[in-house]
Short mmCIF file of C-alpha atoms (C1' of nucleotides) in Angstrom, two decimals:
data_model
loop_
_atom_site.label_atom_id
_atom_site.label_comp_id
_atom_site.label_asym_id
_atom_site.label_seq_id
_atom_site.Cartn_x
_atom_site.Cartn_y
_atom_site.Cartn_z
CA MET A 4 0.00 0.00 0.00
CA ARG A 5 1.45 3.28 -1.11
CA SER A 6 0.17 6.26 0.80
CA LEU A 7 2.54 8.57 -1.01
CA GLY A 8 1.03 10.97 -3.50
CA SER A 9 4.29 11.47 -5.31
CA ASN A 10 3.22 9.53 -8.35
CA VAL A 11 1.14 12.05 -10.28
CA ILE A 12 -2.38 10.97 -11.08
CA SER A 13 -4.43 12.40 -13.88
CA VAL A 14 -7.76 14.16 -13.58
CA LYS A 15 -9.26 11.71 -16.02
CA THR A 16 -8.19 8.72 -13.99
CA ILE A 17 -9.85 10.16 -10.89
CA GLY A 18 -13.05 10.60 -12.84
CA ARG A 19 -13.01 7.04 -14.09
CA LEU A 20 -12.28 5.67 -10.62
CA SER A 21 -15.37 7.41 -9.39
CA MET A 22 -17.34 5.79 -12.18
CA TYR A 23 -15.85 2.35 -11.56
CA ARG A 24 -16.85 2.54 -7.95
CA ARG A 25 -20.45 3.20 -8.78
CA LEU A 26 -20.49 0.39 -11.30
CA LEU A 27 -18.94 -1.92 -8.72
CA ALA A 28 -21.57 -0.93 -6.17
CA SER A 29 -24.25 -1.86 -8.63
CA LEU A 30 -22.47 -5.16 -9.36
CA LEU A 31 -22.35 -5.86 -5.64
CA GLY A 32 -26.07 -5.30 -5.47
CA GLU A 33 -26.49 -7.95 -8.14
CA GLY A 34 -24.47 -10.35 -6.02
CA ALA A 35 -21.37 -10.48 -8.21
CA GLN A 36 -18.21 -11.54 -6.39
CA TYR A 37 -15.56 -11.13 -9.05
CA VAL A 38 -15.24 -9.08 -12.21
CA TYR A 39 -12.73 -9.09 -15.07
CA SER A 40 -11.20 -5.94 -16.41
CA HIS A 41 -12.93 -6.35 -19.75
CA GLN A 42 -16.32 -6.70 -18.06
CA LEU A 43 -15.86 -3.56 -16.03
CA ALA A 44 -14.47 -1.84 -19.10
CA HIS A 45 -17.58 -2.74 -21.07
CA LYS A 46 -19.85 -1.22 -18.45
CA ALA A 47 -17.72 1.89 -18.24
CA GLY A 48 -17.35 2.34 -21.99
CA VAL A 49 -13.56 2.14 -21.95
CA THR A 50 -10.95 -0.47 -22.88
CA ALA A 51 -9.77 -3.27 -20.63
CA ALA A 52 -6.23 -1.94 -20.75
CA GLN A 53 -7.55 1.38 -19.50
CA VAL A 54 -9.18 -0.27 -16.52
CA ARG A 55 -6.03 -2.17 -15.60
CA ARG A 56 -3.95 0.97 -15.99
CA ASP A 57 -6.29 2.85 -13.68
CA MET A 58 -6.05 0.07 -11.11
CA MET A 59 -2.32 0.63 -10.99
CA ALA A 60 -3.06 4.09 -9.64
CA VAL A 61 -5.02 2.79 -6.66
CA GLY A 62 -2.50 0.00 -6.17
CA TYR A 63 -5.02 -2.82 -6.16
CA SER A 64 -4.14 -6.12 -7.80
CA GLY A 65 -6.55 -8.71 -9.10
CA SER A 66 -6.09 -12.41 -9.54
CA PRO A 67 -5.25 -13.64 -13.02
CA THR A 68 -7.74 -16.45 -12.61
CA LYS A 69 -10.73 -14.79 -10.96
CA GLY A 70 -10.26 -11.16 -11.90
CA TYR A 71 -10.94 -8.47 -9.30
CA ASP A 72 -12.80 -9.03 -6.05
CA VAL A 73 -15.71 -6.64 -6.42
CA ARG A 74 -16.03 -5.69 -2.77
CA GLU A 75 -12.31 -5.31 -2.15
CA LEU A 76 -11.83 -3.24 -5.26
CA ALA A 77 -14.71 -0.92 -4.38
CA GLU A 78 -13.23 -0.45 -0.93
CA SER A 79 -9.76 0.21 -2.32
CA ILE A 80 -11.10 2.88 -4.61
CA GLY A 81 -13.04 4.42 -1.75
CA HIS A 82 -9.94 4.39 0.40
CA PHE A 83 -8.09 6.14 -2.39
CA LEU A 84 -10.72 8.73 -3.35
CA ASP A 85 -12.51 9.61 -0.17
CA CYS A 86 -11.69 11.62 2.87
CA PRO A 87 -12.01 9.21 5.82
CA ASP A 88 -14.33 11.50 7.78
CA GLY A 89 -16.34 12.76 4.81
CA GLN A 90 -16.35 16.15 3.12
CA SER A 91 -18.80 19.02 3.33
CA VAL A 92 -19.92 20.98 0.31
CA ALA A 93 -21.50 24.40 -0.10
CA LEU A 94 -23.85 25.34 -2.92
CA VAL A 95 -24.47 28.87 -4.18
CA GLY A 96 -27.60 29.59 -6.19
CA ILE A 97 -30.88 27.86 -5.35
CA GLY A 98 -32.52 27.83 -8.78
CA ASN A 99 -33.79 24.83 -10.66
CA LEU A 100 -30.29 23.54 -11.19
CA GLY A 101 -29.30 24.13 -7.59
CA ARG A 102 -32.30 22.15 -6.41
CA ALA A 103 -31.52 19.35 -8.82
CA ILE A 104 -28.06 19.06 -7.34
CA LEU A 105 -29.37 19.29 -3.80
CA SER A 106 -31.68 16.39 -4.50
CA TYR A 107 -28.59 14.31 -5.36
CA PHE A 108 -26.22 15.38 -2.63
CA ALA A 109 -28.01 16.99 0.29
CA GLY A 110 -29.38 15.35 3.40
CA GLY A 111 -26.79 12.62 3.57
CA ARG A 112 -27.85 10.81 0.38
CA ARG A 113 -24.19 10.16 -0.38
CA PRO A 114 -21.91 8.74 2.26
CA HIS A 115 -18.76 10.79 1.79
CA LEU A 116 -19.99 14.00 0.20
CA SER A 117 -22.77 16.10 1.61
CA ILE A 118 -24.05 19.55 0.76
CA VAL A 119 -24.48 21.12 4.18
CA ALA A 120 -25.13 24.74 3.26
CA ALA A 121 -26.84 26.55 0.40
CA PHE A 122 -26.78 30.26 -0.35
CA ASP A 123 -28.97 32.62 -2.33
CA LYS A 124 -29.47 36.33 -2.48
CA ASP A 125 -33.25 36.00 -2.78
CA PRO A 126 -34.65 36.78 0.70
CA TYR A 127 -37.63 34.50 0.05
CA LYS A 128 -35.38 31.48 -0.29
CA VAL A 129 -33.16 31.85 2.73
CA ASN A 130 -33.50 30.72 6.34
CA ARG A 131 -35.42 27.67 5.23
CA VAL A 132 -34.51 24.04 4.72
CA VAL A 133 -34.66 22.90 1.09
CA LEU A 134 -34.30 19.20 0.29
CA GLY A 135 -32.60 18.63 3.61
CA CYS A 136 -30.20 21.53 3.29
CA ARG A 137 -30.13 24.71 5.31
CA CYS A 138 -30.29 27.90 3.22
CA TYR A 139 -28.45 31.06 4.16
CA PRO A 140 -28.35 34.58 2.76
CA MET A 141 -25.36 35.52 0.64
CA GLU A 142 -24.02 37.83 3.34
CA ASP A 143 -23.35 34.83 5.57
CA LEU A 144 -21.32 33.00 2.95
CA VAL A 145 -17.85 33.61 4.32
CA PRO A 146 -18.59 33.06 8.01
CA VAL A 147 -20.69 29.91 7.47
CA ILE A 148 -18.11 28.31 5.19
CA GLN A 149 -15.31 29.13 7.60
CA ASP A 150 -17.34 27.93 10.55
CA LYS A 151 -18.08 24.59 9.01
CA GLY A 152 -14.65 24.20 7.46
CA ILE A 153 -16.08 23.65 3.99
CA ARG A 154 -13.50 23.18 1.23
CA VAL A 155 -15.71 22.38 -1.77
CA GLY A 156 -18.15 24.74 -3.49
CA VAL A 157 -20.74 24.37 -6.24
CA ILE A 158 -21.77 27.41 -8.27
CA THR A 159 -25.22 27.49 -9.88
CA VAL A 160 -25.76 31.22 -10.31
CA PRO A 161 -26.23 33.22 -13.53
CA ALA A 162 -23.17 33.91 -15.68
CA GLY A 163 -22.63 37.45 -14.51
CA GLU A 164 -22.38 36.54 -10.84
CA ALA A 165 -20.24 33.44 -11.19
CA GLN A 166 -16.80 35.04 -10.98
CA PRO A 167 -17.58 37.29 -8.00
CA VAL A 168 -19.14 34.35 -6.18
CA ALA A 169 -16.06 32.26 -6.93
CA ASP A 170 -13.81 34.98 -5.57
CA THR A 171 -15.84 35.09 -2.38
CA LEU A 172 -15.75 31.31 -2.02
CA ILE A 173 -12.00 31.33 -2.40
CA ARG A 174 -11.70 34.11 0.15
CA ALA A 175 -13.69 31.93 2.53
CA GLY A 176 -11.20 29.11 2.15
CA ILE A 177 -12.70 26.92 -0.57
CA LYS A 178 -10.14 24.76 -2.41
CA GLY A 179 -12.26 23.22 -5.16
CA ILE A 180 -15.10 24.60 -7.27
CA LEU A 181 -17.65 22.90 -9.48
CA ASN A 182 -18.99 25.62 -11.75
CA PHE A 183 -22.22 25.30 -13.76
CA ALA A 184 -22.36 28.89 -14.94
CA PRO A 185 -21.70 29.22 -18.67
CA VAL A 186 -18.50 31.19 -18.12
CA PRO A 187 -15.12 29.73 -17.22
CA ILE A 188 -14.05 30.54 -13.69
CA ARG A 189 -10.68 32.14 -13.15
CA ALA A 190 -8.85 31.07 -10.01
CA GLY A 191 -5.31 30.62 -8.78
CA SER A 192 -3.43 27.41 -9.36
CA GLN A 193 -4.03 26.40 -5.75
CA ILE A 194 -7.74 26.03 -6.49
CA TYR A 195 -9.12 23.19 -8.54
CA VAL A 196 -11.91 24.33 -10.85
CA GLU A 197 -14.15 22.16 -12.97
CA ASP A 198 -16.53 23.86 -15.37
CA ILE A 199 -19.66 22.07 -16.54
CA ASP A 200 -21.09 24.08 -19.39
CA MET A 201 -24.40 22.53 -20.42
CA ALA A 202 -25.02 24.99 -23.20
CA MET A 203 -21.66 24.14 -24.72
CA SER A 204 -22.28 20.43 -24.34
CA LEU A 205 -25.64 20.64 -26.02
CA GLU A 206 -24.15 22.59 -28.90
CA LYS A 207 -21.49 19.93 -29.29
CA VAL A 208 -24.09 17.19 -29.39
CA ALA A 209 -26.16 19.15 -31.91
CA PHE A 210 -23.12 19.66 -34.10
CA PHE A 211 -22.11 16.02 -34.20
CA ALA A 212 -25.70 14.92 -34.58
CA ARG A 213 -25.64 16.67 -37.96
CA LYS A 214 -22.18 15.77 -39.15
CA GLY A 215 -21.96 12.03 -39.30
CA SER A 216 -20.17 11.37 -36.07
CA LEU A 217 -17.55 8.70 -36.43
CA GLU A 218 -16.46 9.63 -32.94
CA LYS A 219 -16.28 7.38 -29.95
CA GLU A 220 -18.37 8.14 -26.92
CA VAL A 221 -16.41 10.12 -24.38
CA GLY A 222 -16.20 9.32 -20.71
CA LYS A 223 -15.83 12.98 -19.99
CA MET B 25 -14.26 29.19 -47.42
CA ARG B 26 -13.97 25.44 -47.13
CA SER B 27 -17.27 23.70 -46.95
CA LEU B 28 -15.59 20.33 -47.03
CA GLY B 29 -15.65 18.32 -43.85
CA SER B 30 -12.63 16.30 -44.88
CA ASN B 31 -10.32 17.98 -42.43
CA VAL B 32 -11.17 16.27 -39.16
CA ILE B 33 -12.12 18.54 -36.32
CA SER B 34 -11.81 17.58 -32.69
CA VAL B 35 -14.60 17.44 -30.16
CA LYS B 36 -12.68 19.78 -27.91
CA THR B 37 -12.34 22.40 -30.61
CA ILE B 38 -16.10 22.37 -31.19
CA GLY B 39 -16.64 22.92 -27.50
CA ARG B 40 -14.27 25.86 -27.39
CA LEU B 41 -15.81 27.42 -30.47
CA SER B 42 -19.14 27.37 -28.72
CA MET B 43 -17.54 29.10 -25.76
CA TYR B 44 -15.76 31.67 -27.90
CA ARG B 45 -19.02 32.58 -29.56
CA ARG B 46 -20.69 33.32 -26.25
CA LEU B 47 -17.74 35.38 -25.10
CA LEU B 48 -17.80 37.28 -28.38
CA ALA B 49 -21.52 37.97 -27.99
CA SER B 50 -20.82 39.43 -24.59
CA LEU B 51 -17.98 41.50 -26.04
CA LEU B 52 -20.31 42.78 -28.73
CA GLY B 53 -22.74 43.83 -26.04
CA GLU B 54 -19.96 45.87 -24.47
CA GLY B 55 -19.40 47.59 -27.80
CA ALA B 56 -16.03 46.03 -28.62
CA GLN B 57 -15.16 46.02 -32.31
CA TYR B 58 -11.92 44.06 -32.38
CA VAL B 59 -10.31 41.50 -30.12
CA TYR B 60 -6.82 39.95 -30.05
CA SER B 61 -6.30 36.26 -29.65
CA HIS B 62 -4.66 36.72 -26.28
CA GLN B 63 -7.63 38.74 -25.01
CA LEU B 64 -10.13 36.11 -26.07
CA ALA B 65 -7.83 33.44 -24.70
CA HIS B 66 -7.76 35.15 -21.34
CA LYS B 67 -11.54 35.21 -21.13
CA ALA B 68 -11.78 31.58 -22.21
CA GLY B 69 -9.04 30.35 -19.90
CA VAL B 70 -6.88 28.98 -22.71
CA THR B 71 -3.69 30.07 -24.48
CA ALA B 72 -3.52 32.50 -27.37
CA ALA B 73 -2.02 29.83 -29.59
CA GLN B 74 -5.00 27.64 -28.83
CA VAL B 75 -7.39 30.35 -29.94
CA ARG B 76 -5.54 30.92 -33.20
CA ARG B 77 -5.36 27.20 -33.83
CA ASP B 78 -9.11 26.90 -33.32
CA MET B 79 -9.70 29.76 -35.73
CA MET B 80 -7.95 27.76 -38.41
CA ALA B 81 -10.76 25.22 -38.09
CA VAL B 82 -13.47 27.74 -38.91
CA GLY B 83 -11.30 29.31 -41.60
CA TYR B 84 -11.55 32.85 -40.31
CA SER B 85 -8.52 35.13 -40.52
CA GLY B 86 -7.88 38.17 -38.41
CA SER B 87 -5.80 41.20 -39.18
CA PRO B 88 -2.29 41.31 -37.74
CA THR B 89 -2.83 44.91 -36.75
CA LYS B 90 -6.36 44.97 -35.34
CA GLY B 91 -6.92 41.36 -34.33
CA TYR B 92 -10.27 39.72 -35.03
CA ASP B 93 -13.41 41.60 -35.98
CA VAL B 94 -15.75 40.61 -33.17
CA ARG B 95 -18.96 40.57 -35.16
CA GLU B 96 -17.49 38.83 -38.19
CA LEU B 97 -15.82 36.19 -36.07
CA ALA B 98 -19.00 35.47 -34.13
CA GLU B 99 -20.87 35.09 -37.40
CA SER B 100 -18.20 32.84 -38.86
CA ILE B 101 -18.38 30.56 -35.85
CA GLY B 102 -22.15 30.52 -36.06
CA HIS B 103 -21.96 29.66 -39.72
CA PHE B 104 -19.63 26.84 -38.88
CA LEU B 105 -21.45 25.42 -35.86
CA ASP B 106 -25.11 25.98 -36.50
CA CYS B 107 -27.68 24.43 -38.72
CA PRO B 108 -29.00 27.27 -40.91
CA ASP B 109 -32.64 26.55 -40.10
CA GLY B 110 -32.14 25.68 -36.42
CA GLN B 111 -32.29 22.35 -34.65
CA SER B 112 -34.98 20.82 -32.48
CA VAL B 113 -34.22 18.96 -29.28
CA ALA B 114 -36.18 16.47 -27.22
CA LEU B 115 -35.84 16.06 -23.47
CA VAL B 116 -36.71 12.92 -21.51
CA GLY B 117 -37.28 13.19 -17.78
CA ILE B 118 -39.02 16.23 -16.30
CA GLY B 119 -37.46 16.27 -12.85
CA ASN B 120 -35.56 19.12 -11.24
CA LEU B 121 -32.71 18.72 -13.67
CA GLY B 122 -35.00 18.48 -16.67
CA ARG B 123 -36.73 21.70 -15.65
CA ALA B 124 -33.39 23.41 -15.15
CA ILE B 125 -32.42 22.54 -18.69
CA LEU B 126 -35.80 23.53 -20.06
CA SER B 127 -35.39 26.93 -18.47
CA TYR B 128 -32.21 27.37 -20.50
CA PHE B 129 -33.29 25.97 -23.85
CA ALA B 130 -37.06 25.83 -24.18
CA GLY B 131 -39.42 28.43 -25.55
CA GLY B 132 -36.97 29.87 -28.05
CA ARG B 133 -34.51 31.30 -25.53
CA ARG B 134 -31.67 30.25 -27.78
CA PRO B 135 -31.72 31.07 -31.47
CA HIS B 136 -30.47 27.86 -33.05
CA LEU B 137 -31.31 25.19 -30.48
CA SER B 138 -34.75 24.73 -29.02
CA ILE B 139 -36.25 22.01 -26.88
CA VAL B 140 -39.60 21.43 -28.53
CA ALA B 141 -40.78 18.27 -26.76
CA ALA B 142 -40.40 16.83 -23.28
CA PHE B 143 -41.34 13.34 -22.13
CA ASP B 144 -42.08 11.77 -18.78
CA LYS B 145 -43.77 8.64 -17.59
CA ASP B 146 -45.51 10.40 -14.73
CA PRO B 147 -49.12 10.94 -15.89
CA TYR B 148 -49.36 14.08 -13.73
CA LYS B 149 -46.65 15.80 -15.70
CA VAL B 150 -47.75 15.13 -19.25
CA ASN B 151 -50.09 16.96 -21.60
CA ARG B 152 -49.12 20.26 -20.07
CA VAL B 153 -46.74 23.03 -21.08
CA VAL B 154 -43.74 23.42 -18.78
CA LEU B 155 -41.46 26.42 -19.21
CA GLY B 156 -42.69 26.87 -22.74
CA CYS B 157 -42.30 23.24 -23.72
CA ARG B 158 -45.02 20.74 -24.51
CA CYS B 159 -44.90 17.57 -22.38
CA TYR B 160 -45.87 14.18 -23.75
CA PRO B 161 -46.23 10.72 -22.22
CA MET B 162 -43.43 8.25 -22.79
CA GLU B 163 -45.56 6.16 -25.11
CA ASP B 164 -45.58 8.99 -27.66
CA LEU B 165 -41.81 9.30 -27.74
CA VAL B 166 -41.11 7.59 -31.04
CA PRO B 167 -43.98 9.09 -33.06
CA VAL B 168 -43.47 12.64 -31.78
CA ILE B 169 -39.73 12.59 -32.45
CA GLN B 170 -40.25 11.18 -35.91
CA ASP B 171 -43.04 13.63 -36.63
CA LYS B 172 -40.97 16.63 -35.69
CA GLY B 173 -37.77 15.27 -37.24
CA ILE B 174 -35.83 15.70 -34.01
CA ARG B 175 -32.20 14.57 -34.13
CA VAL B 176 -30.94 15.59 -30.67
CA GLY B 177 -32.02 14.16 -27.33
CA VAL B 178 -31.32 15.02 -23.70
CA ILE B 179 -31.67 12.34 -21.02
CA THR B 180 -32.44 13.37 -17.45
CA VAL B 181 -33.97 10.18 -16.07
CA PRO B 182 -32.68 7.99 -13.21
CA ALA B 183 -29.73 5.72 -13.87
CA GLY B 184 -31.72 2.56 -14.35
CA GLU B 185 -33.86 3.96 -17.15
CA ALA B 186 -31.15 5.78 -19.05
CA GLN B 187 -30.05 2.99 -21.38
CA PRO B 188 -33.56 1.86 -22.37
CA VAL B 189 -34.54 5.47 -23.00
CA ALA B 190 -31.44 5.94 -25.13
CA ASP B 191 -32.28 2.84 -27.15
CA THR B 192 -35.76 4.17 -27.78
CA LEU B 193 -34.43 7.57 -28.79
CA ILE B 194 -32.08 5.95 -31.25
CA ARG B 195 -34.88 3.83 -32.64
CA ALA B 196 -36.82 7.04 -33.18
CA GLY B 197 -34.00 8.48 -35.28
CA ILE B 198 -31.99 10.54 -32.79
CA LYS B 199 -28.34 11.08 -33.84
CA GLY B 200 -26.90 12.79 -30.77
CA ILE B 201 -27.53 12.32 -27.05
CA LEU B 202 -26.66 14.45 -24.06
CA ASN B 203 -26.87 12.14 -21.07
CA PHE B 204 -27.08 13.36 -17.48
CA ALA B 205 -27.77 10.00 -15.91
CA PRO B 206 -24.82 8.74 -13.84
CA VAL B 207 -24.26 5.78 -16.15
CA PRO B 208 -22.42 5.87 -19.46
CA ILE B 209 -24.72 5.36 -22.43
CA ARG B 210 -23.88 2.65 -24.93
CA ALA B 211 -24.71 3.47 -28.53
CA GLY B 212 -23.45 2.67 -31.98
CA SER B 213 -20.66 4.64 -33.58
CA GLN B 214 -23.20 6.49 -35.72
CA ILE B 215 -24.59 8.19 -32.62
CA TYR B 216 -22.71 10.89 -30.80
CA VAL B 217 -23.05 10.58 -27.04
CA GLU B 218 -21.88 13.03 -24.42
CA ASP B 219 -22.16 12.04 -20.79
CA ILE B 220 -22.32 14.69 -18.09
CA ASP B 221 -21.88 12.93 -14.79
CA MET B 222 -22.34 15.46 -12.01
CA ALA B 223 -21.67 12.99 -9.24
CA MET B 224 -18.37 12.09 -10.83
CA SER B 225 -17.48 15.74 -11.33
CA LEU B 226 -18.21 16.60 -7.74
CA GLU B 227 -16.09 13.70 -6.54
CA LYS B 228 -13.23 14.91 -8.72
CA VAL B 229 -13.49 18.39 -7.27
CA ALA B 230 -13.62 17.02 -3.74
CA PHE B 231 -10.55 14.90 -4.38
CA PHE B 232 -8.43 17.70 -5.74
CA ALA B 233 -9.69 20.10 -3.09
CA ARG B 234 -7.93 17.87 -0.56
CA LYS B 235 -4.80 17.02 -2.45
CA GLY B 236 -3.02 20.26 -3.21
CA SER B 237 -4.10 20.73 -6.79
CA LEU B 238 -1.31 21.99 -8.96
CA GLU B 239 -3.61 21.38 -11.87
CA LYS B 240 -4.74 23.87 -14.44
CA GLU B 241 -8.41 24.65 -14.76
CA VAL B 242 -10.01 22.57 -17.48
CA GLY B 243 -12.13 23.91 -20.28
CA LYS B 244 -14.22 20.80 -20.41
"C1'" DC C 26 -5.33 -21.16 -22.31
"C1'" DG C 27 -7.30 -16.68 -20.47
"C1'" DG C 28 -6.58 -13.67 -17.27
"C1'" DT C 29 -3.33 -9.55 -14.95
"C1'" DG C 30 0.54 -6.02 -14.78
"C1'" DT C 31 3.38 -3.04 -17.37
"C1'" DG C 32 7.28 -1.22 -20.53
"C1'" DA C 33 7.04 0.77 -24.86
"C1'" DA C 34 4.87 2.50 -28.86
"C1'" DG C 35 1.30 5.30 -30.79
"C1'" DC C 36 -1.58 9.17 -31.24
"C1'" DG C 37 -3.94 13.50 -30.65
"C1'" DC C 38 -3.92 17.80 -28.68
"C1'" DT C 39 -1.36 21.76 -27.08
"C1'" DT C 40 2.43 24.73 -27.14
"C1'" DC C 41 6.56 26.59 -29.12
"C1'" DA C 42 8.73 29.44 -32.13
"C1'" DC C 43 9.22 31.88 -36.07
"C1'" DA C 44 8.10 33.73 -40.87
"C1'" DG C 45 5.19 37.19 -42.73
"C1'" DC C 46 3.03 41.45 -42.69
"C1'" DG C 47 0.87 46.09 -41.88
"C1'" DC D 23 7.26 46.60 -33.24
"C1'" DG D 24 3.25 43.32 -32.17
"C1'" DC D 25 0.04 40.43 -33.96
"C1'" DT D 26 -1.55 36.49 -36.98
"C1'" DG D 27 -0.97 31.86 -39.15
"C1'" DT D 28 1.34 27.56 -38.98
"C1'" DG D 29 5.10 23.78 -39.33
"C1'" DA D 30 7.29 21.30 -35.91
"C1'" DA D 31 8.28 19.90 -31.34
"C1'" DG D 32 6.51 18.49 -26.96
"C1'" DC D 33 3.65 16.09 -23.85
"C1'" DG D 34 0.17 13.27 -21.69
"C1'" DC D 35 -3.02 9.79 -22.22
"C1'" DT D 36 -4.35 5.52 -24.38
"C1'" DT D 37 -3.40 1.33 -26.54
"C1'" DC D 38 -0.43 -2.39 -27.86
"C1'" DA D 39 1.88 -6.37 -26.91
"C1'" DC D 40 4.01 -9.48 -24.23
"C1'" DA D 41 6.00 -11.66 -19.84
"C1'" DC D 42 4.10 -13.99 -16.16
"C1'" DC D 43 1.04 -16.92 -13.64
"C1'" DG D 44 -2.69 -20.29 -11.91
#
DNA sequence: CGGTGTGAAGCGCTTCACAGCG
DNA sequence: CGCTGTGAAGCGCTTCACACCG
């Protein structure tokens, strides 16, 4: 077991590990004990070599005869990806999209990630509990995040407010941002930012739906 | 002007072009006439060389002295990306996420892409108009999509139903799918699929928020 | 045999670096 | 000068291909 982070690991590998884990959980539910790399690869839409390569990153080895032990592998990935005592997340912007995300991640629906605070500038939305998550006014953003020691933020506000909100989050101590606003977020290299631009994605799909797409499906 | 699609163009370039166009529209609103590659690059969070390289794909040339004409460039990108007479989109799954997406794309909010039909299996949701979009029962999926000649589909149903829904969409003639269910969609190579897995993205952000991220922000 | 683990090759995208030009 | 357009180099991720093993 290597606990050293010296060996650099790619963003894409982390994403696939997260996907593998979910697929493994579903396999466990079906009662599967062992799985081969090519089976997992099929479910994940990648190649078997890719799966085995990713397993090198977590340091888990399978058996050449039986493949990977489903439960052990899922636990290894969890051990690698998760913070042992869970992580808290803040969400800014309680619109339709914000509520959609709350319904996935608030109220302890996920074991290791939980949205524990939501913020909005609309006075009618604050000081209530939405989908199991306490809502605060924007003014309380910095103190609440510092109080709860939150390091992860999700932005679901309109384009014009995204960058100022991000700056405030960073000032409050946030280290990672998931941004849904259709504008790339600018942050220092100490902050990890992932932009999910649905408008862009839909335009991509529309484009390749017209041109005959001889592309492969992308994991992300 | 090359109308030939022989020169292969990457998925990532298409995504950035979509982003550039939006940034250019916002620049136009501010009254800017010209923009240099490094300025656009700064707004997009990419390098100047990347911007110029992408411009090669659309075949638009700037002036070495003034840079790019904002309006002309936006139009060139539109000419390259869009279908001249617009494209219709179908959405399956009218939950929180479905409504969030409808609020972006239904009712003609975007010029070239419009969600014109939504489907759900819940009888209480169908045969109404939600956010400017007509809702139909699942049973009508194939005929409605064929009737309207829809080629693009968005999936916002739970994980277990995503693949069957995708199969039905494809049977109805859909050529591109934007999938929000947390399971990769399997489709033939004639169909372009883009998966947006929010759970995976949030786990990535949480991971790199803990590990000191010396990563660059990603455009996609 | 049919798996896994992994060095090495392959490939696509990004960046460099420079010619050309007003 | 400073910017654009672009061949060529660089780099990271994916895939190949094979040693090894039960």
